[in-house]
């Protein structure tokens, strides 16, 4: 008499992919929190002395820095209008990439009388901590 043997194979690919998406999103969220903290620590804050405005309280740019994770992508930034000028500088300190819209304006005819030196806070928050962020990803994958 022959014995009946049956083998059932079940694919867990969907579950593994779902789990890996969650691990990646968790790692990106941790990295986002760290990058946000580093950017805020480097972000310059206006003072009464720097602005010449009595009673001035700075911190709008710093307080606006945030992050979000969408579809496996981490975004760190701010929606403050003048943020690019602080990060990249103006005038001779900044050269716009060729893909940016170019404006023809005579030098020295702007609102202020001087140019703004770049004071990067976002790029260093990412670039200076890449090894730390790599460790976060490794740790999350190992503990999944």
XYZ file of N, CA and C in Angstrom:
432
model
N 0.832 -1.158 0.000
C 0.000 0.000 0.000
C 0.893 1.244 0.000
N 0.631 2.186 -0.888
C 1.420 3.405 -1.045
C 0.922 4.486 -0.099
N 1.852 5.194 0.479
C 1.493 6.293 1.385
C 1.287 7.556 0.572
N 0.312 8.331 0.975
C 0.062 9.621 0.324
C 0.951 10.685 0.971
N 1.722 11.344 0.164
C 2.583 12.421 0.640
C 2.233 13.669 -0.155
N 1.995 14.706 0.538
C 1.715 15.955 -0.163
C 2.599 17.062 0.404
N 3.029 17.903 -0.471
C 3.875 19.035 -0.099
C 3.137 20.313 -0.467
N 3.077 21.209 0.474
C 2.421 22.500 0.246
C 3.485 23.590 0.357
N 3.640 24.358 -0.677
C 4.564 25.489 -0.672
C 3.765 26.779 -0.583
N 4.151 27.586 0.335
C 3.464 28.859 0.508
C 4.474 29.978 0.288
N 4.124 30.916 -0.524
C 5.009 32.057 -0.786
C 4.770 33.137 0.255
N 5.847 33.574 0.869
C 5.783 34.663 1.842
C 6.400 35.945 1.288
N 6.555 35.982 -0.027
C 7.201 37.138 -0.658
C 6.463 38.428 -0.310
N 5.154 38.407 -0.397
C 4.372 39.614 -0.093
C 4.584 40.081 1.330
N 4.600 39.134 2.271
C 4.815 39.475 3.680
C 6.222 40.033 3.903
N 7.213 39.427 3.246
C 8.595 39.895 3.382
C 8.742 41.297 2.800
N 8.144 41.520 1.638
C 8.214 42.855 1.033
C 7.526 43.881 1.914
N 6.363 43.508 2.478
C 5.643 44.415 3.361
C 6.491 44.727 4.587
N 7.118 43.696 5.153
C 7.960 43.877 6.323
C 9.158 44.763 5.984
N 9.785 44.537 4.826
C 10.948 45.342 4.461
C 10.556 46.802 4.232
N 9.361 47.044 3.676
C 8.883 48.423 3.522
C 8.730 49.088 4.882
N 8.177 48.349 5.850
C 8.020 48.906 7.191
C 9.365 49.182 7.848
N 10.318 48.276 7.648
C 11.655 48.463 8.208
C 12.310 49.693 7.586
N 12.194 49.824 6.293
C 12.781 50.978 5.609
C 12.129 52.272 6.081
N 10.792 52.280 6.164
C 10.102 53.487 6.631
C 10.495 53.831 8.066
N 10.657 52.815 8.909
C 11.081 53.056 10.291
C 12.480 53.644 10.325
N 13.392 53.068 9.543
C 14.760 53.583 9.480
C 14.770 55.022 8.971
N 13.989 55.300 7.931
C 13.935 56.661 7.388
C 13.351 57.640 8.398
N 12.390 57.206 9.176
C 11.806 58.075 10.203
C 12.839 58.404 11.271
N 13.616 57.408 11.693
C 14.678 57.641 12.682
C 15.720 58.606 12.110
N 16.121 58.370 10.874
C 17.097 59.243 10.224
C 16.533 60.652 10.089
N 15.264 60.766 9.732
C 14.623 62.077 9.597
C 14.647 62.859 10.894
N 14.357 62.193 12.002
C 14.385 62.863 13.309
C 15.793 63.346 13.637
N 16.785 62.516 13.338
C 18.169 62.900 13.608
C 18.595 64.061 12.704
N 18.284 63.961 11.422
C 18.668 65.017 10.480
C 17.993 66.336 10.838
N 16.748 66.271 11.240
C 16.029 67.471 11.657
C 16.726 68.112 12.865
N 17.131 67.284 13.829
C 17.827 67.785 15.015
C 19.154 68.447 14.629
N 19.924 67.798 13.738
C 21.207 68.359 13.320
C 21.016 69.666 12.542
N 20.016 69.715 11.680
C 19.759 70.939 10.903
C 19.366 72.089 11.823
N 18.526 71.819 12.802
C 18.107 72.871 13.734
C 19.282 73.373 14.569
N 20.199 72.467 14.914
C 21.364 72.867 15.705
C 22.289 73.780 14.901
N 22.364 73.599 13.593
C 23.246 74.413 12.734
C 22.572 75.663 12.183
N 21.264 75.717 12.224
C 20.528 76.813 11.596
C 20.792 78.137 12.320
N 21.225 79.165 11.585
C 21.443 80.461 12.224
C 20.113 81.092 12.644
N 20.165 81.837 13.730
C 18.976 82.501 14.257
C 19.261 83.991 14.358
N 18.362 84.797 13.796
C 18.523 86.246 13.859
C 18.390 86.763 15.281
N 19.117 87.827 15.558
C 19.081 88.462 16.878
C 18.822 89.951 16.710
N 18.625 90.628 17.810
C 18.454 92.078 17.783
C 19.702 92.717 17.164
N 20.875 92.176 17.528
C 22.138 92.724 17.029
C 22.293 92.492 15.522
N 21.905 91.307 15.055
C 22.107 90.995 13.637
C 21.088 91.677 12.730
N 19.917 91.977 13.260
C 18.873 92.592 12.436
C 18.768 94.095 12.635
N 19.195 94.562 13.781
C 19.040 95.980 14.098
C 17.609 96.350 14.448
N 16.777 95.357 14.695
C 15.370 95.595 15.022
C 15.166 95.392 16.518
N 14.783 96.437 17.209
C 14.574 96.372 18.652
C 13.466 95.356 18.970
N 13.741 94.480 19.921
C 12.759 93.481 20.335
C 12.623 92.287 19.399
N 13.508 92.189 18.418
C 13.424 91.106 17.435
C 13.642 89.760 18.107
N 12.795 88.798 17.759
C 12.943 87.424 18.250
C 13.048 86.516 17.042
N 14.212 85.943 16.832
C 14.446 85.056 15.698
C 14.025 83.633 16.003
N 14.267 82.773 15.054
C 13.987 81.360 15.240
C 12.943 80.802 14.297
N 12.368 81.654 13.445
C 11.331 81.186 12.520
C 11.857 80.099 11.601
N 13.013 80.326 11.011
C 13.587 79.337 10.103
C 13.903 78.045 10.850
N 14.598 78.160 11.959
C 14.956 76.964 12.743
C 13.715 76.170 13.140
N 12.703 76.864 13.624
C 11.499 76.178 14.094
C 10.677 75.561 12.960
N 10.926 75.988 11.730
C 10.156 75.467 10.595
C 10.762 74.203 9.994
N 11.971 73.850 10.385
C 12.632 72.665 9.816
C 11.892 71.413 10.265
N 11.569 70.575 9.304
C 10.819 69.360 9.599
C 11.221 68.265 8.625
N 10.617 67.104 8.774
C 10.888 65.993 7.860
C 9.602 65.210 7.639
N 9.601 64.455 6.565
C 8.492 63.547 6.284
C 9.029 62.379 5.465
N 8.379 61.238 5.609
C 8.721 60.053 4.825
C 7.517 59.725 3.959
N 7.740 59.679 2.648
C 6.662 59.369 1.702
C 7.173 58.394 0.661
N 6.492 57.268 0.531
C 6.820 56.274 -0.500
C 8.298 55.886 -0.486
N 8.838 55.647 0.701
C 10.221 55.213 0.806
C 11.246 56.300 0.563
N 10.831 57.559 0.630
C 11.742 58.684 0.423
C 11.659 59.617 1.620
N 12.812 60.042 2.111
C 12.882 60.974 3.230
C 13.079 62.388 2.703
N 12.278 63.305 3.179
C 12.398 64.720 2.845
C 12.706 65.482 4.134
N 13.742 66.300 4.123
C 14.082 67.164 5.254
C 14.169 68.573 4.699
N 13.457 69.502 5.307
C 13.498 70.859 4.780
C 12.596 71.808 5.537
N 12.274 72.902 4.860
C 11.475 73.978 5.441
C 10.676 74.645 4.327
N 9.603 75.285 4.702
C 8.819 76.028 3.717
C 9.002 77.540 3.868
N 9.977 77.959 4.659
C 10.229 79.380 4.852
C 10.835 79.954 3.569
N 10.272 81.046 3.113
C 10.621 81.645 1.822
C 12.109 81.983 1.671
N 12.742 82.450 2.727
C 14.132 82.893 2.623
C 15.143 81.782 2.928
N 14.684 80.573 3.172
C 15.575 79.460 3.522
C 16.694 79.225 2.507
N 16.418 79.246 1.193
C 17.508 79.010 0.240
C 18.621 80.056 0.320
N 18.268 81.301 0.658
C 19.274 82.362 0.743
C 20.210 82.133 1.928
N 19.669 81.600 3.008
C 20.499 81.295 4.172
C 21.397 80.103 3.857
N 20.835 79.061 3.289
C 21.586 77.836 2.978
C 22.646 78.069 1.898
N 22.284 78.768 0.831
C 23.141 78.860 -0.355
C 23.853 80.198 -0.519
N 23.383 81.232 0.173
C 23.965 82.561 0.020
C 23.355 83.292 -1.173
N 23.811 84.511 -1.402
C 23.323 85.322 -2.526
C 24.505 85.998 -3.204
N 24.232 86.595 -4.338
C 25.247 87.370 -5.053
C 26.461 86.546 -5.435
N 27.650 87.078 -5.220
C 28.866 86.383 -5.666
C 29.138 85.099 -4.885
N 28.446 84.880 -3.774
C 28.657 83.678 -2.982
C 27.888 82.489 -3.534
N 26.966 82.736 -4.435
C 26.100 81.676 -4.930
C 26.064 81.683 -6.450
N 26.263 80.521 -7.028
C 26.141 80.377 -8.471
C 25.016 79.390 -8.758
N 23.956 79.863 -9.366
C 22.801 79.011 -9.638
C 23.145 77.955 -10.681
N 22.634 76.740 -10.500
C 22.837 75.707 -11.518
C 22.227 76.160 -12.849
N 22.763 75.698 -13.977
C 22.259 76.127 -15.290
C 20.768 75.830 -15.497
N 20.250 74.818 -14.801
C 18.843 74.462 -14.988
C 17.888 75.441 -14.300
N 18.403 76.297 -13.415
C 17.553 77.252 -12.727
C 17.250 78.430 -13.642
N 16.092 79.010 -13.463
C 15.710 80.190 -14.233
C 16.670 81.325 -13.893
N 17.162 81.996 -14.910
C 18.126 83.068 -14.708
C 17.439 84.431 -14.840
N 17.848 85.357 -13.995
C 17.310 86.707 -14.031
C 18.454 87.674 -14.310
N 18.184 88.660 -15.112
C 19.176 89.699 -15.376
C 18.850 90.897 -14.509
N 19.673 91.115 -13.501
C 19.487 92.267 -12.625
C 20.843 92.911 -12.412
N 20.899 94.230 -12.478
C 22.184 94.889 -12.252
C 22.665 94.648 -10.821
N 23.961 94.412 -10.655
C 24.514 94.160 -9.326
C 24.367 95.402 -8.455
N 24.078 95.147 -7.177
C 23.977 96.240 -6.226
C 22.665 96.995 -6.284
N 21.694 96.504 -7.053
C 20.423 97.218 -7.177
C 19.311 96.509 -6.411
N 19.679 95.523 -5.569
C 18.675 94.783 -4.811
C 18.192 95.558 -3.613
N 17.416 94.909 -2.789
C 16.828 95.542 -1.613
C 17.909 95.952 -0.617
N 18.849 95.030 -0.333
C 19.902 95.324 0.636
C 21.106 95.928 -0.030
N 22.094 96.218 0.759
C 23.322 96.810 0.232
C 24.486 95.825 0.259
N 24.222 94.606 0.700
C 25.294 93.622 0.755
C 24.726 92.247 0.410
N 25.625 91.333 0.189
C 25.231 89.972 -0.129
C 25.261 89.121 1.136
N 24.564 88.004 1.072
C 24.492 87.087 2.206
C 25.440 85.923 1.954
N 26.343 85.684 2.897
C 27.222 84.522 2.795
C 26.395 83.262 3.075
N 26.730 82.145 2.433
C 25.987 80.907 2.713
C 26.248 80.437 4.140
N 25.209 79.983 4.778
C 25.300 79.397 6.117
C 24.546 78.069 6.085
N 25.165 77.053 5.463
C 24.476 75.776 5.267
C 24.071 75.121 6.583
N 22.879 74.604 6.608
C 22.368 73.903 7.778
C 21.678 72.606 7.365
N 21.081 72.557 6.171
C 20.405 71.339 5.719
C 21.390 70.319 5.129
N 22.213 70.763 4.192
C 23.145 69.833 3.565
C 24.069 69.178 4.590
N 24.670 69.936 5.520
C 25.525 69.286 6.515
C 24.761 68.324 7.432
N 23.486 68.610 7.662
C 22.692 67.717 8.512
C 22.572 66.328 7.895
N 22.702 66.247 6.586
C 22.685 64.957 5.897
C 24.117 64.496 5.644
N 24.891 65.286 4.937
C 26.211 64.875 4.455
C 27.190 64.546 5.578
N 27.133 65.245 6.688
C 28.095 65.032 7.772
C 27.761 63.826 8.642
N 26.639 63.174 8.397
C 26.198 62.088 9.269
C 25.839 60.814 8.500
N 26.359 60.670 7.292
C 26.010 59.519 6.452
C 26.343 58.181 7.112
N 27.490 58.089 7.785
C 27.856 56.841 8.449
C 26.867 56.494 9.563
N 26.437 57.497 10.291
C 25.447 57.282 11.356
C 24.122 56.791 10.762
N 23.714 57.388 9.651
C 22.460 56.988 9.017
C 22.558 55.570 8.453
N 23.730 55.227 7.921
C 23.949 53.870 7.429
C 23.819 52.862 8.577
N 24.347 53.220 9.747
C 24.237 52.347 10.919
C 22.782 52.172 11.344
N 21.991 53.223 11.251
C 20.565 53.131 11.586
C 19.880 52.105 10.676
N 20.165 52.185 9.384
C 19.544 51.260 8.426
C 19.987 49.831 8.720
N 21.283 49.625 8.933
C 21.786 48.283 9.251
C 21.125 47.739 10.510
N 21.040 48.561 11.538
C 20.444 48.146 12.802
C 18.981 47.751 12.631
N 18.231 48.549 11.892
C 16.813 48.240 11.669
C 16.633 46.949 10.890
N 17.491 46.727 9.885
C 17.405 45.493 9.102
C 17.783 44.270 9.926
N 18.790 44.394 10.790
C 19.212 43.286 11.634
C 18.162 42.932 12.664
N 17.434 43.920 13.152
C 16.441 43.685 14.217
C 15.029 43.423 13.684
N 14.899 43.305 12.381
C 13.562 43.077 11.797
C 13.120 41.640 11.975
